[in-house]
Amino acid sequence: VIIRPSRYSAAGSMGSHVGRSIAHNIDFATLLYDAYSFSRQRMILPASVPEGQFDLMLTLWDHPTEALQKAIQRQFGFTARRETREMDVLWLKVKDPTLLALHTSASGSKRHFKSGKGMMAWTSCPMAFMVEFLEGNFGKPVMVRPELSGKYDITFQEDAQDMEQALADELAQAGLELVPSREPIEML
């Protein structure tokens, strides 16, 4: 595990594959995401979080996330814990099962993600994969209803003036809706 201050200011990038991650120019919250698998909307960070950008190289096969957690603690003196807190959330629910059925992935299709030219498209992906994208755009944790346990093909446009409204409209076209609620959820 190597974590060092980033030497270059180019856009951040990240690549990972089963226990191996290489990231360039990422912030501390992204390091925590790699170590604990919590999105930014599910983190409560103190003001003393290390500032700046970092490079990460993680090439361990045996318990890589635990090794990264220990490296963060050793290098930054930062430890994290999980706790349940009541928070404002959005529930992703089925509004129109007929429309949602049109977006259900074909049996045997391979999972695929594509982005470019103002759009993001998921093919044969569990709804949980799209949750982080929605959380990042709505700034709140998004909870997935149990009936959304299948795999879906959904495309989002990213170049709208009012992103929240554009995403809500695209979810509606897929037979889905986001419903505000207050729930106890696990936070980092």
Tab-separated table of C-alpha atoms in Angstrom:
chain	number	residue	atom	x	y	z
A	1	VAL	CA	0.000	0.000	0.000
A	2	ILE	CA	1.441	3.345	-1.056
A	3	ILE	CA	-0.359	6.632	-0.374
A	4	ARG	CA	1.472	9.813	-1.269
A	5	PRO	CA	0.612	13.433	-1.991
A	6	SER	CA	-0.206	13.813	-5.658
A	7	ARG	CA	2.559	15.568	-7.591
A	8	TYR	CA	0.497	16.549	-10.606
A	9	SER	CA	-2.777	18.411	-10.842
A	10	ALA	CA	-4.315	16.588	-13.803
A	11	ALA	CA	-7.835	15.206	-13.410
A	12	GLY	CA	-8.098	12.291	-11.007
A	13	SER	CA	-8.390	8.770	-12.257
A	14	MET	CA	-8.902	5.402	-10.674
A	15	GLY	CA	-8.665	1.807	-11.789
A	16	SER	CA	-9.248	-1.329	-9.792
A	17	HIS	CA	-9.413	-5.068	-10.192
A	18	VAL	CA	-9.924	-7.628	-7.411
A	19	GLY	CA	-7.726	-6.369	-4.597
A	20	ARG	CA	-5.682	-4.002	-6.725
A	21	SER	CA	-6.286	-0.264	-7.055
A	22	ILE	CA	-4.307	2.506	-8.631
A	23	ALA	CA	-5.596	6.036	-8.225
A	24	HIS	CA	-4.144	9.394	-9.167
A	25	ASN	CA	-5.028	12.825	-7.796
A	26	ILE	CA	-7.908	11.782	-5.512
A	27	ASP	CA	-9.101	13.485	-2.350
A	28	PHE	CA	-9.178	11.969	1.124
A	29	ALA	CA	-12.879	11.049	0.913
A	30	THR	CA	-12.101	8.924	-2.148
A	31	LEU	CA	-9.359	7.135	-0.184
A	32	LEU	CA	-11.972	6.401	2.484
A	33	TYR	CA	-14.372	5.156	-0.185
A	34	ASP	CA	-11.740	2.670	-1.358
A	35	ALA	CA	-11.037	1.582	2.221
A	36	TYR	CA	-14.606	1.360	3.559
A	37	SER	CA	-16.970	1.323	0.514
A	38	PHE	CA	-19.075	4.250	1.747
A	39	SER	CA	-20.155	7.005	-0.657
A	40	ARG	CA	-19.507	10.640	0.287
A	41	GLN	CA	-23.185	11.070	1.140
A	42	ARG	CA	-22.800	8.347	3.770
A	43	MET	CA	-19.673	9.842	5.394
A	44	ILE	CA	-19.579	12.286	8.266
A	45	LEU	CA	-16.110	13.791	8.121
A	46	PRO	CA	-14.502	15.992	10.785
A	47	ALA	CA	-12.957	19.342	9.890
A	48	SER	CA	-9.505	17.814	10.473
A	49	VAL	CA	-9.677	15.590	7.370
A	50	PRO	CA	-6.401	15.799	5.438
A	51	GLU	CA	-6.580	18.301	2.590
A	52	GLY	CA	-5.015	18.024	-0.827
A	53	GLN	CA	-4.897	15.296	-3.420
A	54	PHE	CA	-3.326	11.847	-3.172
A	55	ASP	CA	-2.043	9.008	-5.308
A	56	LEU	CA	-2.761	5.439	-4.229
A	57	MET	CA	-1.247	2.114	-5.208
A	58	LEU	CA	-2.803	-0.932	-3.557
A	59	THR	CA	-1.570	-4.280	-4.868
A	60	LEU	CA	-2.342	-6.772	-2.104
A	61	TRP	CA	-4.284	-9.960	-2.679
A	62	ASP	CA	-4.817	-10.775	0.979
A	63	HIS	CA	-7.298	-8.428	2.753
A	64	PRO	CA	-6.547	-5.301	0.689
A	65	THR	CA	-9.243	-3.083	2.217
A	66	GLU	CA	-8.109	-3.857	5.749
A	67	ALA	CA	-4.518	-3.064	4.741
A	68	LEU	CA	-5.657	0.260	3.264
A	69	GLN	CA	-7.584	1.103	6.438
A	70	LYS	CA	-4.442	0.415	8.506
A	71	ALA	CA	-2.292	2.493	6.129
A	72	ILE	CA	-4.695	5.445	6.441
A	73	GLN	CA	-4.587	5.121	10.238
A	74	ARG	CA	-0.786	4.840	10.310
A	75	GLN	CA	-0.099	7.655	7.833
A	76	PHE	CA	-2.811	10.152	8.793
A	77	GLY	CA	-3.819	9.107	12.320
A	78	PHE	CA	-7.367	8.812	10.989
A	79	THR	CA	-9.719	6.019	12.062
A	80	ALA	CA	-13.308	5.506	11.013
A	81	ARG	CA	-16.233	3.706	12.523
A	82	ARG	CA	-19.669	2.708	11.352
A	83	GLU	CA	-22.703	3.987	13.204
A	84	THR	CA	-26.409	4.244	12.567
A	85	ARG	CA	-27.889	7.736	12.344
A	86	GLU	CA	-31.264	9.043	11.330
A	87	MET	CA	-30.814	10.956	8.065
A	88	ASP	CA	-32.781	12.484	5.215
A	89	VAL	CA	-32.768	9.885	2.440
A	90	LEU	CA	-34.420	9.202	-0.893
A	91	TRP	CA	-36.122	5.859	-1.499
A	92	LEU	CA	-35.886	4.562	-5.061
A	93	LYS	CA	-39.278	2.945	-5.645
A	94	VAL	CA	-41.232	1.414	-8.500
A	95	LYS	CA	-43.910	3.840	-9.701
A	96	ASP	CA	-44.937	2.033	-12.898
A	97	PRO	CA	-44.036	-1.679	-13.130
A	98	THR	CA	-44.955	-1.754	-16.834
A	99	LEU	CA	-42.384	0.933	-17.699
A	100	LEU	CA	-39.779	-0.687	-15.461
A	101	ALA	CA	-40.293	-4.018	-17.246
A	102	LEU	CA	-39.134	-2.329	-20.480
A	103	HIS	CA	-35.786	-1.598	-18.770
A	104	THR	CA	-35.251	-5.061	-17.294
A	105	SER	CA	-32.082	-6.629	-18.707
A	106	ALA	CA	-32.312	-9.609	-21.005
A	107	SER	CA	-31.413	-12.882	-19.338
A	108	GLY	CA	-27.731	-13.692	-19.790
A	109	SER	CA	-26.698	-10.184	-20.888
A	110	LYS	CA	-23.341	-9.016	-19.574
A	111	ARG	CA	-22.942	-6.113	-17.179
A	112	HIS	CA	-21.590	-3.019	-18.884
A	113	PHE	CA	-21.132	0.668	-18.066
A	114	LYS	CA	-20.532	3.370	-20.657
A	115	SER	CA	-20.185	7.124	-20.331
A	116	GLY	CA	-19.435	9.955	-22.689
A	117	LYS	CA	-20.919	12.974	-24.445
A	118	GLY	CA	-23.122	13.947	-21.512
A	119	MET	CA	-24.555	10.521	-20.737
A	120	MET	CA	-24.056	7.477	-18.537
A	121	ALA	CA	-25.512	4.086	-19.471
A	122	TRP	CA	-25.777	0.934	-17.388
A	123	THR	CA	-26.539	-2.390	-19.026
A	124	SER	CA	-27.497	-5.461	-16.996
A	125	CYS	CA	-26.595	-3.752	-13.723
A	126	PRO	CA	-28.109	-4.137	-10.275
A	127	MET	CA	-29.882	-0.959	-9.229
A	128	ALA	CA	-27.384	-0.646	-6.355
A	129	PHE	CA	-24.684	0.224	-8.932
A	130	MET	CA	-26.651	3.299	-9.979
A	131	VAL	CA	-27.272	4.423	-6.416
A	132	GLU	CA	-23.889	6.147	-6.003
A	133	PHE	CA	-24.507	8.169	-9.164
A	134	LEU	CA	-27.909	9.237	-7.851
A	135	GLU	CA	-26.513	9.990	-4.381
A	136	GLY	CA	-23.820	12.205	-5.894
A	137	ASN	CA	-26.364	14.193	-7.874
A	138	PHE	CA	-29.029	14.513	-5.175
A	139	GLY	CA	-26.567	14.935	-2.274
A	140	LYS	CA	-28.433	12.431	-0.093
A	141	PRO	CA	-28.243	8.706	0.564
A	142	VAL	CA	-30.470	6.741	-1.810
A	143	MET	CA	-32.117	3.567	-0.527
A	144	VAL	CA	-33.219	0.813	-2.911
A	145	ARG	CA	-36.542	-0.962	-2.431
A	146	PRO	CA	-36.260	-4.783	-2.243
A	147	GLU	CA	-38.426	-5.212	-5.341
A	148	LEU	CA	-35.592	-3.646	-7.378
A	149	SER	CA	-33.317	-6.652	-6.917
A	150	GLY	CA	-33.077	-7.485	-10.647
A	151	LYS	CA	-30.732	-6.133	-13.310
A	152	TYR	CA	-31.643	-3.153	-15.466
A	153	ASP	CA	-30.613	-1.146	-18.541
A	154	ILE	CA	-30.857	2.583	-17.812
A	155	THR	CA	-29.294	5.655	-19.425
A	156	PHE	CA	-28.976	9.075	-17.776
A	157	GLN	CA	-28.189	12.339	-19.555
A	158	GLU	CA	-25.611	14.398	-17.642
A	159	ASP	CA	-25.642	17.720	-19.430
A	160	ALA	CA	-28.938	19.179	-18.200
A	161	GLN	CA	-29.200	22.625	-16.608
A	162	ASP	CA	-31.315	21.260	-13.744
A	163	MET	CA	-29.690	17.866	-13.119
A	164	GLU	CA	-32.048	16.817	-10.325
A	165	GLN	CA	-35.138	17.423	-12.457
A	166	ALA	CA	-33.574	15.741	-15.505
A	167	LEU	CA	-32.705	12.647	-13.430
A	168	ALA	CA	-36.181	12.553	-11.874
A	169	ASP	CA	-37.693	12.727	-15.383
A	170	GLU	CA	-35.451	9.922	-16.667
A	171	LEU	CA	-36.267	7.761	-13.644
A	172	ALA	CA	-39.977	8.372	-14.294
A	173	GLN	CA	-39.510	7.206	-17.907
A	174	ALA	CA	-38.090	3.975	-16.458
A	175	GLY	CA	-41.078	3.608	-14.104
A	176	LEU	CA	-39.140	4.720	-11.022
A	177	GLU	CA	-39.378	7.558	-8.552
A	178	LEU	CA	-37.374	8.992	-5.651
A	179	VAL	CA	-39.427	9.516	-2.503
A	180	PRO	CA	-38.025	11.618	0.393
A	181	SER	CA	-37.960	10.019	3.826
A	182	ARG	CA	-36.075	10.083	7.105
A	183	GLU	CA	-34.506	6.749	8.045
A	184	PRO	CA	-31.856	5.296	10.331
A	185	ILE	CA	-28.954	4.305	8.057
A	186	GLU	CA	-25.398	3.145	8.514
A	187	MET	CA	-22.910	6.008	8.166
A	188	LEU	CA	-19.118	6.154	8.261
